[in-house]
Short mmCIF file of C-alpha atoms in Angstrom, two decimals:
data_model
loop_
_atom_site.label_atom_id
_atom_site.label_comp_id
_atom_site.label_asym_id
_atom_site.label_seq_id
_atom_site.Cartn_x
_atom_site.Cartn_y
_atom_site.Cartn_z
CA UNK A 249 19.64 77.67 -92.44
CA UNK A 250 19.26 74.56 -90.38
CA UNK A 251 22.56 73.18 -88.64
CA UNK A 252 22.65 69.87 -90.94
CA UNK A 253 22.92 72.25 -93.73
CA UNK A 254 25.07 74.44 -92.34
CA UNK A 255 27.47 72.09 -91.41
CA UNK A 256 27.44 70.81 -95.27
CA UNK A 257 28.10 74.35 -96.41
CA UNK A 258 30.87 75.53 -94.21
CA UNK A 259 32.95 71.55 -93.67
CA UNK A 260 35.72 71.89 -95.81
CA UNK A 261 36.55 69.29 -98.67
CA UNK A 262 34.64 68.03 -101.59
CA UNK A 263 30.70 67.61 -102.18
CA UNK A 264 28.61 64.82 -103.39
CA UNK A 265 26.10 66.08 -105.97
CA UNK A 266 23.27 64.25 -107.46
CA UNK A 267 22.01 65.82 -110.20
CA UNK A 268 18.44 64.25 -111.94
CA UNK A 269 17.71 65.23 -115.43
CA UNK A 270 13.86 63.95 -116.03
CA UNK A 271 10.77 64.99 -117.84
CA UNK A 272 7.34 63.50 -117.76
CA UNK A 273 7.49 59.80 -117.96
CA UNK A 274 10.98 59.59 -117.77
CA UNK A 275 10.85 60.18 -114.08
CA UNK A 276 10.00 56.82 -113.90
CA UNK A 277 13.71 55.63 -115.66
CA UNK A 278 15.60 58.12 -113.37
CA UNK A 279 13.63 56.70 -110.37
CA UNK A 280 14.70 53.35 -111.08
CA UNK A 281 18.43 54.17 -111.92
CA UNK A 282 18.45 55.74 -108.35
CA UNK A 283 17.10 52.62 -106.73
CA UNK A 284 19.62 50.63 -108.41
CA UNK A 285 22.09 53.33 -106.86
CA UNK A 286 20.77 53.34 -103.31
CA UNK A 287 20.91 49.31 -103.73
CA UNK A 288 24.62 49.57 -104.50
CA UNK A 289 25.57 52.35 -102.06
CA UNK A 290 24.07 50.26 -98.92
CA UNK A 291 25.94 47.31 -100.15
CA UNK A 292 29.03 48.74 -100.55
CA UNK A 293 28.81 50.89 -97.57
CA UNK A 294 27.23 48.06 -95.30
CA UNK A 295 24.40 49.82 -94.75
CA UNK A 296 21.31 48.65 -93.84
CA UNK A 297 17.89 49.65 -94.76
CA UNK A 298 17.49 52.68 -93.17
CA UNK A 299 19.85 54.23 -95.42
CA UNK A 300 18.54 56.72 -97.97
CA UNK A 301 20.18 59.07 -100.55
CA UNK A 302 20.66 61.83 -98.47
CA UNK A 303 22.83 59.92 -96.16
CA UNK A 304 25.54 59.62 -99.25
CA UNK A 305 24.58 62.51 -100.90
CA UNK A 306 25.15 66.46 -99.68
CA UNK A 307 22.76 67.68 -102.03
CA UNK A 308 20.18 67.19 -104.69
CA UNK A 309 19.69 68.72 -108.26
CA UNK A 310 17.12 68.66 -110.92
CA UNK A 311 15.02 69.53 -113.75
CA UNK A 312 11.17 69.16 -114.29
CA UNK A 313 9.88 66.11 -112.40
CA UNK A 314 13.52 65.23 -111.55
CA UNK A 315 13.63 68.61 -109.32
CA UNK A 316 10.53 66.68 -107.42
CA UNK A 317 12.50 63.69 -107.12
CA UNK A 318 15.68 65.48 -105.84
CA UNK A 319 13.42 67.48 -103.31
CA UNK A 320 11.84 64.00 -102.27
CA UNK A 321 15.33 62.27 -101.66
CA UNK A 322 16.76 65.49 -99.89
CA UNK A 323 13.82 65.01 -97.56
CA UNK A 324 15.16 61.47 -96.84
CA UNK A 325 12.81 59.98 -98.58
CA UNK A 326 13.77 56.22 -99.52
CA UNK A 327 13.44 55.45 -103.32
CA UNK A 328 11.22 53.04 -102.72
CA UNK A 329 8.73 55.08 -101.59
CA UNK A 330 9.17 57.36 -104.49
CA UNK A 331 8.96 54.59 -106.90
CA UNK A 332 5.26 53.84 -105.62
CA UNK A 333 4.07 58.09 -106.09
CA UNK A 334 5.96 57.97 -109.60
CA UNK A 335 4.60 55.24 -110.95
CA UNK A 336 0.61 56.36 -109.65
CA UNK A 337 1.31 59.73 -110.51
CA UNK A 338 2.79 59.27 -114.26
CA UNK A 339 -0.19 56.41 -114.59
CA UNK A 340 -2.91 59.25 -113.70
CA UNK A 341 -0.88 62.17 -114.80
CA UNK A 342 -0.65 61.03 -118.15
CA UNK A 343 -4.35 59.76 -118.70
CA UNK A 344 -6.05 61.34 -122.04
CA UNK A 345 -8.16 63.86 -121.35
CA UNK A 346 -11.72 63.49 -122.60
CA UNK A 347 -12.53 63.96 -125.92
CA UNK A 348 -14.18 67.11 -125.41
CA UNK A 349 -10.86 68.70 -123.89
CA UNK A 350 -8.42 67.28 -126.48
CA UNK A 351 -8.76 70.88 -128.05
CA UNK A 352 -6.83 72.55 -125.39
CA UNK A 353 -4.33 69.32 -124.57
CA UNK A 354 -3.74 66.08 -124.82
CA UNK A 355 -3.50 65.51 -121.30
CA UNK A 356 -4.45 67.12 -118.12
CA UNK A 357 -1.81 69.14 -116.19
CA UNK A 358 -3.66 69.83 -113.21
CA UNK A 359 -3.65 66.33 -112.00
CA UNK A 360 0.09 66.61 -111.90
CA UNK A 361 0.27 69.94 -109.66
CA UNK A 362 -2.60 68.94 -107.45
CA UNK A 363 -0.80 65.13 -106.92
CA UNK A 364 2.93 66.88 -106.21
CA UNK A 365 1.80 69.03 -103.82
CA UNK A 366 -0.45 66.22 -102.12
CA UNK A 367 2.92 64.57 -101.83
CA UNK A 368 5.01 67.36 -100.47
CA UNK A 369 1.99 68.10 -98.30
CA UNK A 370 2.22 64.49 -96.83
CA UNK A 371 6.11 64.22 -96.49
CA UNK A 372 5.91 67.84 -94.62
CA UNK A 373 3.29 66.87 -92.56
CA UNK A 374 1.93 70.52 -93.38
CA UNK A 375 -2.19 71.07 -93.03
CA UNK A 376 -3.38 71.48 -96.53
#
């Protein structure tokens, strides 16, 4: 366990929890919801732009593509950047697949594992 984490874990007192509840395209609406919310938080806090999500928040919760969100934001990732992969990623992810393919699905699920892990790849800086 790293020491920021561990020093989440064992301080005493409450926790801030974001929890992200999207599927498919609705990753999009949760993404901008949260940009709205990191808007608010730097203006209430006085923050400047360098503030992310993870600065507020101790940790990050979530189901289908919201789980990719949360692990982008715990990453420090600013919204804004994850507003520009959602919106390419839903716009190819969700692309019909050729006519010839409809028989198996409508569309194409690989795109979507091959673009998420290009993503976590990138923000990792890990060799692919």
């Amino acid at each position: 366990m790293n020491s920021k984490v561990h020093n989440i874990v064992t301080t005493p007192g409450k926790k801030k929890i974001l929890a992200i509840d999207a599927g498919g395209t609705r990753g999009v609406i949760s993404v901008e919801i949260l940009a709205c919310l990191e808007a608010m938080l730097r203006k209430t806090l006085g923050a400047d732009d360098s503030f992310v999500l993870s600065d507020y928040f101790d940790f990050f919760a979530g189901t289908s593509i919201g789980a990719n969100i949360a692990c982008f934001l715990s990453l420090g990732m600013p919204v804004e950047k994850i507003r520009g992969v959602s919106k390419e990623h839903v716009r190819l992810s969700f692309a019909k697949n050729s006519w010839r393919w409809r028989w198996r699905s409508k569309f194409d699920g690989q795109y979507v594992t091959t673009a998420l892990k290009n993503t976590e790849y990138d923000i990792l800086n890990l060799a692919r």
